[in-house]
Amino acid sequence: MTRLPEFLYSAEQVRRIDQRAIQAGTPGGTLMGRAGARAYRLLRQRWPQAQNVTIICGPGNNGGDGYIIAALAAAAGLTVNLIGLGDPDTAEAQKAKALAQDAGLTATPYAPGLGIAIDAKTRVDLVVDALLGIGFHGELRLPYGTLIGEMNNCDAPCLSVDIPSGLEANTGAAKGPVIRASATITFIAPKLGLFTGQGPAVTGEVFFDDLDVATACERETYEGVRLGSAWVQDHLPCRNATFHKGRAGHALIIGAGPGMPGAAVLAGKAALRMGAGRVTVACHPDNVGSITASSPELMARGISEARELHKLLGRVDVTVIGPGLGL
């Protein structure tokens, strides 16, 4: 595994990166083999005591990753309950399923009510979610939602492959049942949806592996940035004990209409926490007293007419318009 990058990409961008890696000489089957092997390695590292594993595979390449994991787990002596929903619909996934069969496994076709236990007496130690990948969007069709519900109702932890099934890779939206993973290992490039919308609530701990094709990302312009501690350290200057607030910028919050100071106060405090040296709230005159009384770290200026903003706008570095404005 590699360090989780700050840059985030859409599903379409990841597909382009994947194709670029293939065109550069890394076959799709090799990428799938690496993904399955890296996910299996995480499985053993994270849950070393797991012996009874249920692996759920969908029809696409995400399911192909799952079949690779199943083959490796069976070869290592784990008890594997392999469940398939639909036949593999890509050449790579078909080959991956054949590898699982060569390891002595047979994929049980899923049917509602089948359950995901190995048998009535054997406890499932871990569930691997290789059902749906980054191509999913919209609402789940049956029986996907039913199966995801059964997986979530299992007491065992769950490892999602690339992205929790039911989560949209671009937005983090989940319009129906979604896997609640204990951990997610994502490949090639981090997806926006893992860190937006419902993503952070369902991914568990996120791990990353570039599958040794990191250079394929270089021509893609990222869609977002994950503002982790490493990014902050690289981009925000260190402040010493004699640092003057005037060197850290002046933010202006225009809002706080009659009786609505709260949103502007929250925005002003957020600006200070993000590093602004000074923050002024331009508000309805009736709100000046309540803002300065509740938040003395903020400056408040009562505004009755738009022209009164002109001098303020010439003195600030950034302006936020709207919190509590009531328009």
Backbone as numpy.savetxt, mean C-alpha at the origin, in Angstrom:
# Nx Ny Nz CAx CAy CAz Cx Cy Cz
15.21 -9.88 -0.20 14.38 -8.69 -0.20 15.24 -7.45 -0.20
14.68 -6.38 -0.71 15.40 -5.12 -0.78 14.64 -4.06 0.01
15.34 -2.95 0.30 14.72 -1.87 1.06 13.51 -1.31 0.32
12.45 -1.06 1.06 11.23 -0.54 0.45 11.47 0.87 -0.06
11.37 1.11 -1.38 11.63 2.45 -1.92 10.56 3.45 -1.52
10.90 4.74 -1.66 9.93 5.78 -1.37 8.98 6.00 -2.55
9.42 5.72 -3.77 8.62 6.02 -4.95 7.54 4.97 -5.16
6.33 5.44 -5.53 5.17 4.57 -5.71 4.68 4.66 -7.15
4.12 3.55 -7.66 3.76 3.47 -9.06 2.35 2.91 -9.23
1.73 3.26 -10.36 0.41 2.73 -10.69 0.54 1.31 -11.25
-0.60 0.64 -11.34 -0.59 -0.72 -11.89 -0.10 -0.73 -13.33
-0.54 0.24 -14.13 -0.12 0.30 -15.53 1.39 0.53 -15.63
1.93 1.36 -14.78 3.38 1.59 -14.79 4.13 0.31 -14.43
3.63 -0.43 -13.45 4.30 -1.67 -13.05 4.27 -2.67 -14.20
3.16 -2.71 -14.94 3.11 -3.61 -16.10 4.14 -3.20 -17.15
4.30 -1.90 -17.34 5.31 -1.44 -18.31 6.72 -1.79 -17.84
6.97 -1.62 -16.55 8.28 -1.97 -16.01 8.55 -3.46 -16.18
7.52 -4.26 -15.91 7.63 -5.70 -16.07 7.98 -6.06 -17.52
7.29 -5.44 -18.48 7.56 -5.70 -19.88 8.95 -5.23 -20.28
9.39 -4.13 -19.71 10.73 -3.63 -20.01 11.79 -4.62 -19.54
11.55 -5.20 -18.37 12.50 -6.19 -17.85 12.54 -7.43 -18.74
11.36 -7.83 -19.23 11.30 -8.98 -20.14 12.03 -8.68 -21.44
11.79 -7.49 -21.99 12.46 -7.11 -23.24 13.97 -7.00 -23.07
14.40 -6.71 -21.84 15.84 -6.59 -21.58 16.50 -7.94 -21.38
15.69 -9.02 -21.39 16.30 -10.34 -21.34 15.94 -11.22 -20.16
15.04 -10.76 -19.29 14.60 -11.59 -18.17 13.23 -12.16 -18.50
13.10 -13.43 -18.81 11.80 -14.00 -19.20 10.76 -13.86 -18.09
9.49 -13.78 -18.51 8.41 -13.68 -17.55 8.38 -14.84 -16.57
8.69 -16.04 -17.06 8.71 -17.19 -16.17 9.79 -17.08 -15.11
10.92 -16.46 -15.49 11.99 -16.25 -14.50 11.55 -15.28 -13.43
10.87 -14.21 -13.83 10.36 -13.25 -12.85 9.37 -13.92 -11.91
8.49 -14.77 -12.46 7.53 -15.47 -11.62 8.24 -16.41 -10.65
9.26 -17.09 -11.15 10.02 -17.99 -10.28 10.70 -17.25 -9.15
11.24 -16.08 -9.46 11.88 -15.27 -8.42 10.84 -14.80 -7.41
9.69 -14.35 -7.91 8.65 -13.85 -7.00 8.20 -14.96 -6.04
7.94 -16.13 -6.58 7.52 -17.23 -5.73 8.59 -17.62 -4.71
9.85 -17.65 -5.17 10.95 -18.03 -4.28 11.16 -17.00 -3.18
11.06 -15.71 -3.52 11.27 -14.66 -2.52 10.11 -14.65 -1.52
8.90 -14.89 -2.01 7.76 -14.96 -1.10 7.89 -16.16 -0.17
8.33 -17.29 -0.71 8.52 -18.48 0.13 9.60 -18.23 1.18
10.66 -17.56 0.80 11.73 -17.25 1.77 11.20 -16.38 2.90
10.36 -15.38 2.56 9.76 -14.56 3.61 8.85 -15.40 4.51
8.09 -16.28 3.90 7.21 -17.17 4.67 8.00 -17.93 5.72
9.14 -18.48 5.34 9.93 -19.28 6.29 10.59 -18.40 7.34
10.97 -17.19 6.93 11.60 -16.29 7.89 10.59 -15.74 8.89
9.44 -15.40 8.42 8.43 -14.75 9.25 7.67 -15.75 10.11
7.40 -16.93 9.57 6.64 -17.95 10.30 7.43 -19.27 10.28
8.56 -19.32 10.96 9.42 -20.52 10.87 8.77 -21.78 11.44
7.78 -21.62 12.30 7.15 -22.80 12.90 5.97 -23.32 12.08
5.60 -22.61 11.03 4.45 -23.03 10.22 4.73 -24.35 9.51
3.84 -25.31 9.69 3.99 -26.60 9.04 2.81 -26.93 8.13
1.65 -26.40 8.45 0.44 -26.67 7.68 -0.01 -25.38 7.01
0.11 -25.34 5.70 -0.09 -24.10 4.96 -1.18 -24.29 3.91
-2.13 -23.37 3.88 -3.13 -23.33 2.81 -2.77 -22.22 1.84
-2.68 -22.55 0.57 -2.29 -21.59 -0.47 -3.42 -21.47 -1.46
-3.93 -20.25 -1.63 -5.07 -19.99 -2.50 -4.57 -19.33 -3.78
-4.79 -19.94 -4.92 -4.27 -19.42 -6.20 -5.41 -19.05 -7.13
-5.32 -17.84 -7.69 -6.25 -17.41 -8.72 -5.75 -17.81 -10.09
-6.45 -17.39 -11.15 -6.10 -17.84 -12.50 -4.97 -17.08 -13.17
-4.58 -15.92 -12.64 -3.58 -15.09 -13.31 -2.17 -15.36 -12.83
-1.29 -14.40 -13.12 0.11 -14.56 -12.73 0.30 -14.48 -11.23
-0.59 -13.80 -10.52 -0.54 -13.81 -9.06 -0.72 -15.24 -8.55
-1.66 -15.95 -9.16 -1.83 -17.36 -8.81 -0.61 -18.18 -9.18
0.05 -17.80 -10.30 1.29 -18.50 -10.67 2.34 -18.39 -9.59
2.47 -17.19 -9.00 3.40 -17.03 -7.87 3.04 -18.00 -6.76
1.72 -18.13 -6.51 1.28 -19.03 -5.45 1.63 -20.48 -5.72
1.52 -20.92 -6.98 1.89 -22.30 -7.31 3.39 -22.54 -7.09
4.20 -21.53 -7.39 5.64 -21.67 -7.12 5.88 -21.82 -5.61
5.21 -21.00 -4.83 5.34 -21.09 -3.37 4.93 -22.48 -2.90
3.82 -22.99 -3.45 3.33 -24.30 -3.04 4.34 -25.39 -3.37
4.95 -25.33 -4.56 5.93 -26.33 -4.94 7.14 -26.32 -4.00
7.60 -25.12 -3.66 8.76 -25.01 -2.77 8.40 -25.49 -1.36
7.21 -25.15 -0.89 6.79 -25.58 0.44 6.68 -27.10 0.51
6.09 -27.70 -0.52 5.96 -29.17 -0.53 7.32 -29.84 -0.58
8.23 -29.26 -1.36 9.58 -29.84 -1.46 10.31 -29.77 -0.14
9.96 -28.78 0.69 10.61 -28.63 1.99 9.95 -29.47 3.08
8.88 -30.19 2.71 8.25 -31.08 3.67 7.06 -30.49 4.40
6.62 -29.30 4.02 5.44 -28.72 4.64 4.18 -29.42 4.11
3.15 -29.45 4.92 1.86 -29.95 4.47 1.12 -28.80 3.79
0.80 -28.99 2.52 0.23 -27.91 1.72 -1.17 -28.27 1.27
-2.12 -27.40 1.58 -3.48 -27.50 1.06 -3.59 -26.47 -0.06
-3.59 -26.94 -1.30 -3.56 -26.06 -2.46 -4.97 -25.94 -3.04
-5.47 -24.72 -3.08 -6.82 -24.46 -3.59 -6.72 -23.53 -4.79
-7.36 -23.90 -5.89 -7.33 -23.06 -7.08 -8.73 -22.55 -7.42
-8.78 -21.30 -7.82 -10.04 -20.75 -8.30 -9.86 -20.41 -9.78
-10.28 -21.32 -10.62 -10.12 -21.15 -12.06 -8.79 -21.72 -12.54
-8.77 -22.13 -13.80 -7.55 -22.65 -14.40 -6.61 -21.50 -14.76
-5.31 -21.72 -14.69 -4.35 -20.66 -15.07 -4.61 -20.15 -16.48
-4.60 -18.81 -16.63 -4.92 -18.24 -17.94 -3.72 -17.61 -18.63
-2.50 -17.84 -18.10 -1.29 -17.39 -18.79 -0.34 -18.58 -18.89
0.55 -18.51 -19.86 1.50 -19.61 -20.06 2.39 -19.79 -18.84
2.82 -18.67 -18.26 3.70 -18.75 -17.09 2.99 -19.41 -15.91
1.72 -19.02 -15.68 0.98 -19.60 -14.57 0.72 -21.09 -14.79
0.48 -21.49 -16.04 0.29 -22.91 -16.34 1.55 -23.71 -16.01
2.71 -23.17 -16.37 3.96 -23.85 -16.06 4.19 -23.92 -14.55
3.81 -22.85 -13.84 3.97 -22.85 -12.39 3.09 -23.90 -11.74
1.85 -24.04 -12.25 0.96 -25.07 -11.72 1.54 -26.46 -11.98
2.15 -26.65 -13.14 2.77 -27.94 -13.45 3.89 -28.25 -12.47
4.64 -27.22 -12.05 5.69 -27.43 -11.05 5.10 -27.90 -9.73
3.97 -27.33 -9.35 3.31 -27.77 -8.12 2.85 -29.22 -8.25
2.33 -29.56 -9.41 1.92 -30.95 -9.63 3.11 -31.89 -9.59
4.24 -31.46 -10.14 5.46 -32.28 -10.10 5.93 -32.49 -8.66
5.59 -31.54 -7.77 5.96 -31.67 -6.36 4.96 -32.53 -5.58
4.00 -33.12 -6.30 3.05 -34.03 -5.68 1.77 -33.39 -5.21
1.51 -32.14 -5.65 0.32 -31.43 -5.20 -0.77 -31.46 -6.25
-2.00 -31.48 -5.79 -3.16 -31.34 -6.67 -3.99 -30.16 -6.15
-4.29 -29.25 -7.04 -5.08 -28.08 -6.65 -6.55 -28.46 -6.57
-7.14 -28.27 -5.41 -8.56 -28.53 -5.22 -9.37 -27.35 -5.75
-10.27 -27.57 -6.69 -11.09 -26.44 -7.17 -11.95 -25.89 -6.04
-11.98 -24.57 -5.92 -12.75 -23.97 -4.83 -14.24 -24.01 -5.14
-15.01 -24.30 -4.11 -16.46 -24.19 -4.17 -16.92 -23.61 -2.84
-17.90 -22.71 -2.84 -18.38 -22.12 -1.59 -18.75 -23.19 -0.58
-18.29 -22.99 0.64 -18.53 -23.95 1.69 -17.47 -25.02 1.82
-16.56 -25.06 0.84 -15.48 -26.05 0.88 -14.59 -25.84 2.10
-14.37 -24.55 2.46 -13.47 -24.26 3.56 -12.02 -24.29 3.11
-11.14 -23.78 3.95 -9.73 -23.72 3.58 -8.85 -24.53 4.52
-9.47 -25.29 5.42 -8.69 -26.14 6.32 -8.12 -27.32 5.56
-7.02 -27.83 6.04 -6.40 -29.00 5.41 -7.28 -30.23 5.62
-7.75 -30.42 6.82 -8.78 -31.40 7.12 -9.39 -31.01 8.46
-10.37 -31.74 8.91 -11.12 -31.35 10.11 -10.25 -31.35 11.37
-9.15 -32.10 11.36 -8.34 -32.24 12.57 -7.04 -31.43 12.54
-6.70 -30.86 11.39 -5.40 -30.20 11.25 -5.57 -28.69 11.27
-4.86 -28.05 12.17 -4.92 -26.60 12.26 -4.09 -25.97 11.13
-4.65 -24.93 10.51 -3.91 -24.20 9.49 -2.99 -23.19 10.19
-1.70 -23.27 9.89 -0.74 -22.37 10.52 -0.59 -21.06 9.75
-0.86 -21.10 8.45 -0.65 -19.92 7.62 -1.48 -20.04 6.35
-2.04 -18.91 5.91 -2.75 -18.83 4.63 -1.94 -17.94 3.70
-1.75 -18.38 2.47 -1.08 -17.56 1.46 -2.13 -17.11 0.45
-2.23 -15.81 0.29 -3.19 -15.19 -0.62 -2.51 -14.88 -1.94
-2.75 -15.74 -2.94 -2.25 -15.50 -4.31 -3.45 -15.54 -5.25
-4.51 -14.87 -4.84 -5.78 -14.97 -5.55 -5.92 -13.92 -6.66
-5.78 -12.66 -6.29 -5.94 -11.56 -7.25 -4.74 -10.64 -7.15
-4.31 -10.12 -8.30 -3.13 -9.25 -8.33 -3.49 -7.81 -8.65
-2.56 -7.11 -9.30 -2.73 -5.69 -9.53 -3.73 -5.38 -10.66
-4.16 -6.39 -11.39 -5.14 -6.17 -12.45 -6.55 -6.00 -11.94
-6.79 -6.33 -10.66 -8.15 -6.23 -10.14 -8.58 -4.78 -9.95
-9.82 -4.50 -10.31 -10.43 -3.21 -9.99 -11.95 -3.39 -10.05
-12.66 -2.49 -9.40 -14.12 -2.58 -9.39 -14.63 -3.46 -8.27
-15.71 -4.18 -8.53 -16.34 -5.02 -7.53 -16.03 -6.49 -7.80
-15.92 -7.24 -6.74 -15.61 -8.66 -6.84 -16.80 -9.44 -7.40
-16.52 -10.39 -8.26 -17.54 -11.32 -8.71 -17.54 -12.53 -7.78
-18.69 -13.18 -7.72 -18.74 -14.45 -6.99 -17.95 -15.49 -7.78
-17.28 -16.43 -7.08 -17.28 -16.62 -5.63 -16.08 -15.97 -4.92
-15.42 -14.98 -5.56 -14.23 -14.40 -4.95 -14.53 -13.82 -3.57
-15.63 -13.08 -3.47 -15.96 -12.47 -2.18 -16.19 -13.50 -1.10
-16.86 -14.59 -1.47 -17.11 -15.66 -0.49 -15.80 -16.28 -0.02
-14.91 -16.54 -0.95 -13.62 -17.13 -0.60 -12.80 -16.19 0.28
-12.77 -14.91 -0.05 -12.03 -13.95 0.77 -12.61 -13.90 2.18
-13.93 -13.98 2.29 -14.54 -14.03 3.62 -14.08 -15.24 4.42
-14.00 -16.40 3.77 -13.53 -17.60 4.47 -12.07 -17.45 4.88
-11.27 -16.84 4.02 -9.86 -16.65 4.36 -9.72 -15.70 5.56
-10.51 -14.64 5.58 -10.43 -13.70 6.70 -10.95 -14.31 7.99
-11.87 -15.23 7.90 -12.43 -15.85 9.10 -11.54 -16.93 9.68
-10.51 -17.31 8.94 -9.55 -18.29 9.45 -8.70 -17.65 10.54
-8.40 -18.40 11.58 -7.60 -17.85 12.68 -6.13 -17.67 12.33
-5.68 -18.27 11.23 -4.26 -18.24 10.88 -3.86 -16.89 10.30
-2.59 -16.51 10.45 -2.10 -15.30 9.75 -2.13 -15.51 8.25
-2.06 -14.39 7.52 -2.15 -14.46 6.06 -1.02 -13.65 5.43
-0.35 -14.26 4.46 0.66 -13.58 3.65 0.07 -13.31 2.27
-0.05 -12.04 1.91 -0.54 -11.68 0.58 0.63 -11.52 -0.38
0.45 -12.03 -1.60 1.47 -11.98 -2.63 1.20 -10.77 -3.54
2.08 -9.82 -3.51 2.06 -8.58 -4.29 1.07 -7.56 -3.75
-0.19 -7.97 -3.51 -1.20 -7.04 -3.01 -2.33 -7.86 -2.40
-2.94 -7.42 -1.30 -4.07 -8.17 -0.77 -5.21 -8.26 -1.78
-5.76 -9.43 -1.95 -6.83 -9.63 -2.92 -8.05 -8.79 -2.55
-8.60 -8.11 -3.57 -9.75 -7.24 -3.35 -9.39 -5.78 -3.21
-8.09 -5.48 -3.16 -7.61 -4.10 -3.03 -7.18 -3.59 -4.40
-7.64 -2.38 -4.76 -7.24 -1.80 -6.04 -5.84 -1.22 -5.94
-4.98 -1.60 -6.88 -3.57 -1.23 -6.81 -3.34 0.26 -7.02
-4.23 0.94 -7.73 -4.02 2.36 -8.01 -4.51 3.28 -6.91
-5.58 2.88 -6.21 -6.26 3.79 -5.30 -6.31 3.33 -3.86
-6.09 2.05 -3.62 -6.29 1.52 -2.28 -7.76 1.35 -1.94
-8.63 1.43 -2.94 -10.06 1.25 -2.71 -10.38 -0.24 -2.58
-11.38 -0.54 -1.77 -11.89 -1.90 -1.64 -13.41 -1.78 -1.62
-14.05 -2.13 -2.73 -15.49 -1.94 -2.87 -16.28 -3.16 -2.42
-15.59 -4.10 -1.85 -16.22 -5.31 -1.35 -15.27 -5.97 -0.38
-15.39 -7.27 -0.16 -14.48 -7.97 0.75 -13.03 -7.82 0.28
-12.13 -7.69 1.23 -10.70 -7.56 0.92 -9.92 -8.35 1.95
-8.86 -8.98 1.51 -8.01 -9.75 2.43 -7.41 -8.83 3.48
-7.47 -9.24 4.72 -6.79 -8.54 5.82 -5.49 -9.31 6.11
-4.43 -8.88 5.47 -3.17 -9.62 5.52 -2.39 -9.30 6.79
-1.62 -10.27 7.23 -0.65 -10.03 8.31 0.62 -9.41 7.75
0.93 -9.76 6.50 2.09 -9.20 5.80 1.82 -9.29 4.31
2.44 -8.38 3.56 2.34 -8.38 2.11 3.74 -8.25 1.54
4.09 -9.09 0.59 5.35 -8.92 -0.12 5.01 -8.48 -1.54
5.50 -7.31 -1.92 5.20 -6.76 -3.24 6.47 -6.74 -4.09
6.28 -6.80 -5.40 7.41 -7.03 -6.29 7.57 -5.92 -7.33
8.74 -5.84 -7.90 9.11 -4.95 -9.02 9.14 -3.49 -8.60
7.97 -2.97 -8.15 7.87 -1.58 -7.71 6.70 -1.47 -6.74
6.80 -0.62 -5.72 5.69 -0.46 -4.77 4.48 0.16 -5.45
3.30 -0.35 -5.13 2.07 0.13 -5.75 1.40 1.19 -4.87
0.80 2.18 -5.53 0.14 3.27 -4.82 -0.88 2.76 -3.81
-1.68 1.79 -4.23 -2.79 1.33 -3.40 -2.39 0.68 -2.10
-1.14 0.25 -1.99 -0.69 -0.33 -0.72 -0.58 0.73 0.37
-0.47 2.00 -0.03 -0.20 3.06 0.93 -1.26 4.15 0.92
-2.34 3.95 0.15 -3.41 4.93 0.08 -4.74 4.23 0.35
-5.79 5.02 0.58 -7.11 4.46 0.81 -7.10 3.46 1.95
-7.68 2.30 1.72 -7.74 1.25 2.74 -6.46 0.42 2.81
-5.52 0.68 1.90 -4.30 -0.12 1.85 -3.61 -0.30 3.20
-3.26 0.79 3.88 -2.53 0.62 5.14 -3.28 -0.20 6.20
-4.61 -0.26 6.09 -5.39 -1.01 7.09 -5.42 -2.50 6.82
-5.06 -2.94 5.60 -5.22 -4.35 5.25 -3.95 -5.04 4.78
-2.86 -4.29 4.59 -1.65 -4.91 4.05 -0.80 -5.59 5.11
-0.98 -5.22 6.39 -0.04 -5.68 7.39 1.33 -5.06 7.12
2.38 -5.73 7.55 3.73 -5.23 7.27 4.06 -5.45 5.80
4.59 -4.41 5.15 4.87 -4.50 3.72 6.35 -4.78 3.49
6.62 -5.83 2.72 7.98 -6.18 2.32 8.09 -5.98 0.80
9.32 -5.79 0.34 9.53 -5.48 -1.07 10.70 -6.26 -1.63
10.55 -6.69 -2.88 11.66 -7.30 -3.61 11.60 -6.84 -5.05
12.71 -6.32 -5.57 12.72 -5.80 -6.94 12.95 -6.89 -7.98
13.08 -8.13 -7.56 13.29 -9.28 -8.45 14.50 -9.10 -9.35
15.45 -8.30 -8.87 16.71 -8.06 -9.58 16.53 -7.32 -10.90
15.45 -6.54 -11.02 15.24 -5.76 -12.26 14.99 -4.28 -11.92
15.69 -3.79 -10.90 15.47 -2.41 -10.46 15.73 -1.40 -11.57
16.66 -1.70 -12.47 16.99 -0.73 -13.53 15.83 -0.51 -14.49
14.88 -1.45 -14.52 13.73 -1.30 -15.42 12.81 -0.17 -14.97
12.96 0.29 -13.73 12.12 1.38 -13.22 12.63 2.76 -13.63
13.85 2.82 -14.11 14.50 4.12 -14.26 13.81 5.03 -15.25
13.10 4.50 -16.24 12.45 5.32 -17.25 11.02 5.70 -16.88
10.53 5.21 -15.73 9.17 5.53 -15.31 9.18 6.71 -14.33
8.28 7.65 -14.55 8.09 8.74 -13.60 7.12 8.26 -12.53
7.54 8.30 -11.30 6.72 7.77 -10.22 5.44 8.60 -10.05
4.40 7.94 -9.51 3.11 8.58 -9.30 2.98 9.20 -7.91
3.77 8.74 -6.97 3.68 9.26 -5.61 4.95 8.96 -4.85
5.05 9.54 -3.67 6.21 9.35 -2.81 5.73 8.95 -1.41
6.32 7.91 -0.89 6.03 7.49 0.47 6.94 8.28 1.42
6.35 9.13 2.24 7.15 10.03 3.06 7.57 9.34 4.35
8.52 8.46 4.23 9.07 7.77 5.39 10.22 8.55 6.00
10.78 8.00 7.06 11.85 8.70 7.78 13.07 8.93 6.89
13.37 7.97 6.00 14.53 8.13 5.12 14.34 9.32 4.19
13.13 9.48 3.65 12.85 10.61 2.76 13.00 11.92 3.52
12.46 11.97 4.73 12.54 13.19 5.54 14.00 13.56 5.80
14.81 12.58 6.17 16.22 12.84 6.46 16.96 13.35 5.23
16.56 12.86 4.05 17.24 13.27 2.82 16.82 14.65 2.34
15.58 15.06 2.65 15.03 16.25 2.03 14.83 17.44 2.97
14.75 17.19 4.25 14.56 18.31 5.18 15.89 18.64 5.87
16.30 19.89 5.85 17.59 20.25 6.47 17.55 20.09 7.98
18.69 19.72 8.52 18.83 19.61 9.97 18.85 21.00 10.59
18.17 21.18 11.71 18.12 22.48 12.37 18.92 22.43 13.67
19.82 23.37 13.80 20.61 23.40 15.03 19.92 24.27 16.08
20.55 24.39 17.24 19.93 25.07 18.38 19.72 26.56 18.13
20.47 27.17 17.23 20.36 28.61 16.98 19.55 28.92 15.72
18.87 27.90 15.18 18.09 28.09 13.95 16.97 29.09 14.20
16.79 30.04 13.29 15.75 31.07 13.44 14.52 30.67 12.63
13.35 30.88 13.24 12.11 30.46 12.59 11.88 31.17 11.25
12.45 32.35 11.09 12.28 33.08 9.85 12.91 32.40 8.65
13.80 31.47 8.90 14.45 30.74 7.81 13.64 29.53 7.36
12.55 29.25 8.06 11.77 28.03 7.77 10.45 28.33 7.07
10.29 29.53 6.54 9.11 29.82 5.73 7.91 30.29 6.53
7.01 30.98 5.82 5.80 31.54 6.43 4.60 31.02 5.64
3.71 30.31 6.33 2.52 29.74 5.69 1.29 30.58 6.04
0.43 30.77 5.07 -0.81 31.51 5.27 -1.99 30.56 5.06
-2.88 30.48 6.05 -4.09 29.68 5.96 -5.26 30.64 5.80
-5.95 30.58 4.69 -7.11 31.43 4.44 -8.36 30.58 4.64
-9.12 30.91 5.66 -10.32 30.13 5.97 -11.00 30.66 7.21
-11.56 29.73 8.01 -12.18 30.08 9.29 -13.26 31.14 9.13
-14.30 30.78 8.38 -15.45 31.66 8.25 -16.20 31.78 9.56
-17.27 32.54 9.61 -18.00 32.76 10.85 -18.38 31.47 11.57
-17.90 31.33 12.80 -18.23 30.16 13.60 -17.55 28.88 13.20
-16.54 28.93 12.30 -15.88 27.70 11.82 -14.36 27.81 11.89
-13.79 28.07 13.06 -12.33 28.21 13.14 -11.56 26.90 13.18
-12.25 25.80 13.49 -11.55 24.56 13.80 -10.65 24.03 12.70
-11.18 23.95 11.46 -10.40 23.37 10.36 -9.15 24.19 10.08
-9.26 25.53 10.15 -8.10 26.38 9.91 -7.05 26.21 11.00
-7.51 26.04 12.25 -6.58 25.80 13.35 -5.83 24.49 13.14
-6.55 23.43 12.75 -5.90 22.14 12.51 -4.90 22.25 11.37
-5.28 22.96 10.29 -4.35 23.13 9.17 -3.12 23.92 9.60
-3.32 24.94 10.41 -2.19 25.74 10.89 -1.24 24.94 11.76
-1.79 24.13 12.66 -0.95 23.30 13.51 -0.20 22.25 12.68
-0.88 21.72 11.66 -0.21 20.75 10.79 0.96 21.39 10.06
0.79 22.64 9.63 1.88 23.34 8.94 3.07 23.52 9.87
2.82 23.84 11.13 3.92 23.98 12.08 4.62 22.64 12.30
3.84 21.57 12.42 4.44 20.25 12.63 5.27 19.81 11.43
4.87 20.26 10.27 5.62 19.91 9.05 6.86 20.76 8.86
7.05 21.76 9.73 8.30 22.51 9.69 8.19 23.98 9.37
6.99 24.51 9.13 6.85 25.94 8.85 7.32 26.75 10.06
8.08 27.81 9.78 8.56 28.65 10.88 7.49 29.52 11.48
6.62 30.05 10.62 5.51 30.89 11.08 4.25 30.52 10.31
3.11 30.63 10.98 1.82 30.36 10.35 0.84 31.45 10.74
0.23 32.07 9.74 -0.80 33.05 9.96 -2.12 32.51 9.43
-3.19 32.66 10.23 -4.53 32.28 9.80 -5.29 33.56 9.46
-5.66 33.72 8.20 -6.51 34.84 7.78 -7.95 34.38 7.90
-8.71 35.02 8.80 -10.01 34.48 9.18 -11.05 35.60 9.33
-12.27 35.20 9.56 -13.30 36.17 9.89 -12.91 36.86 11.21
-13.11 38.17 11.33 -12.68 38.88 12.55 -13.22 38.27 13.84
-14.41 37.67 13.81 -14.98 37.09 15.02 -14.18 35.90 15.55
-13.33 35.31 14.71 -12.60 34.10 15.10 -11.20 34.38 15.64
-10.74 35.61 15.54 -9.36 35.91 15.95 -9.12 35.53 17.40
-10.02 35.94 18.29 -9.81 35.69 19.72 -9.77 34.21 20.05
-10.70 33.43 19.47 -10.73 32.00 19.80 -9.51 31.27 19.25
-9.02 31.69 18.08 -7.85 31.02 17.49 -6.60 31.29 18.32
-6.37 32.55 18.68 -5.16 32.87 19.45 -5.24 32.34 20.87
-6.44 32.25 21.42 -6.58 31.71 22.78 -6.32 30.21 22.82
-6.83 29.50 21.81 -6.67 28.04 21.82 -5.32 27.61 21.27
-4.74 28.43 20.39 -3.49 28.05 19.75 -2.56 29.25 19.65
-1.91 29.60 20.75 -1.06 30.81 20.74 0.13 30.71 19.80
0.46 29.50 19.35 1.57 29.35 18.41 1.20 29.85 17.01
-0.10 30.08 16.77 -0.57 30.59 15.49 -0.80 32.09 15.57
-0.55 32.79 14.48 -0.94 34.19 14.37 -2.27 34.24 13.63
-3.16 35.15 14.03 -4.48 35.27 13.41 -4.69 36.71 12.96
-5.23 36.86 11.78 -5.51 38.19 11.23 -6.96 38.22 10.74
-7.76 39.10 11.32 -9.14 39.23 10.91 -9.24 39.91 9.55
-9.99 39.33 8.65 -10.14 39.84 7.29 -11.62 40.08 7.00
-11.93 41.32 6.62 -13.31 41.66 6.26 -13.50 41.77 4.77
-12.44 42.16 4.05 -12.51 42.33 2.60 -11.30 41.67 1.94
-11.50 41.23 0.71 -10.44 40.51 -0.01 -9.18 41.35 -0.16
-9.35 42.67 -0.33 -8.17 43.51 -0.55 -7.25 43.54 0.66
-7.79 43.17 1.84 -6.95 43.15 3.05 -5.94 42.01 3.00
-6.14 41.05 2.09 -5.21 39.93 1.95 -3.96 40.30 1.16
-4.01 41.39 0.40 -2.92 41.69 -0.52 -1.57 41.79 0.18
-1.51 42.53 1.29 -0.23 42.68 2.00 0.24 41.34 2.56
-0.71 40.56 3.08 -0.33 39.25 3.62 0.26 38.35 2.54
-0.38 38.32 1.38 0.07 37.44 0.30 1.48 37.77 -0.16
1.88 39.03 -0.01 3.23 39.41 -0.40 4.29 39.05 0.61
3.88 38.55 1.78 4.85 38.27 2.85 5.02 36.78 3.13
4.24 35.95 2.48 4.26 34.53 2.82 4.89 33.73 1.68
5.25 32.49 2.02 5.89 31.60 1.05 4.93 30.60 0.44
3.88 30.25 1.18 2.92 29.27 0.69 1.55 29.61 1.27
0.50 29.37 0.48 -0.86 29.71 0.89 -1.77 28.49 0.78
-2.58 28.28 1.81 -3.59 27.23 1.83 -4.95 27.93 1.90
-5.83 27.61 0.98 -7.14 28.26 0.92 -8.24 27.23 1.11
-9.12 27.49 2.08 -10.31 26.65 2.17 -10.74 26.13 3.51
-9.86 25.80 4.45 -10.32 25.15 5.69 -11.31 26.02 6.46
-12.55 25.58 6.53 -13.57 26.32 7.26 -14.04 27.57 6.56
-13.75 27.73 5.29 -14.13 28.96 4.58 -15.64 29.02 4.36
-16.27 27.85 4.22 -17.73 27.82 4.14 -18.28 28.20 2.79
-17.50 28.06 1.73 -17.98 28.39 0.39 -18.51 27.15 -0.32
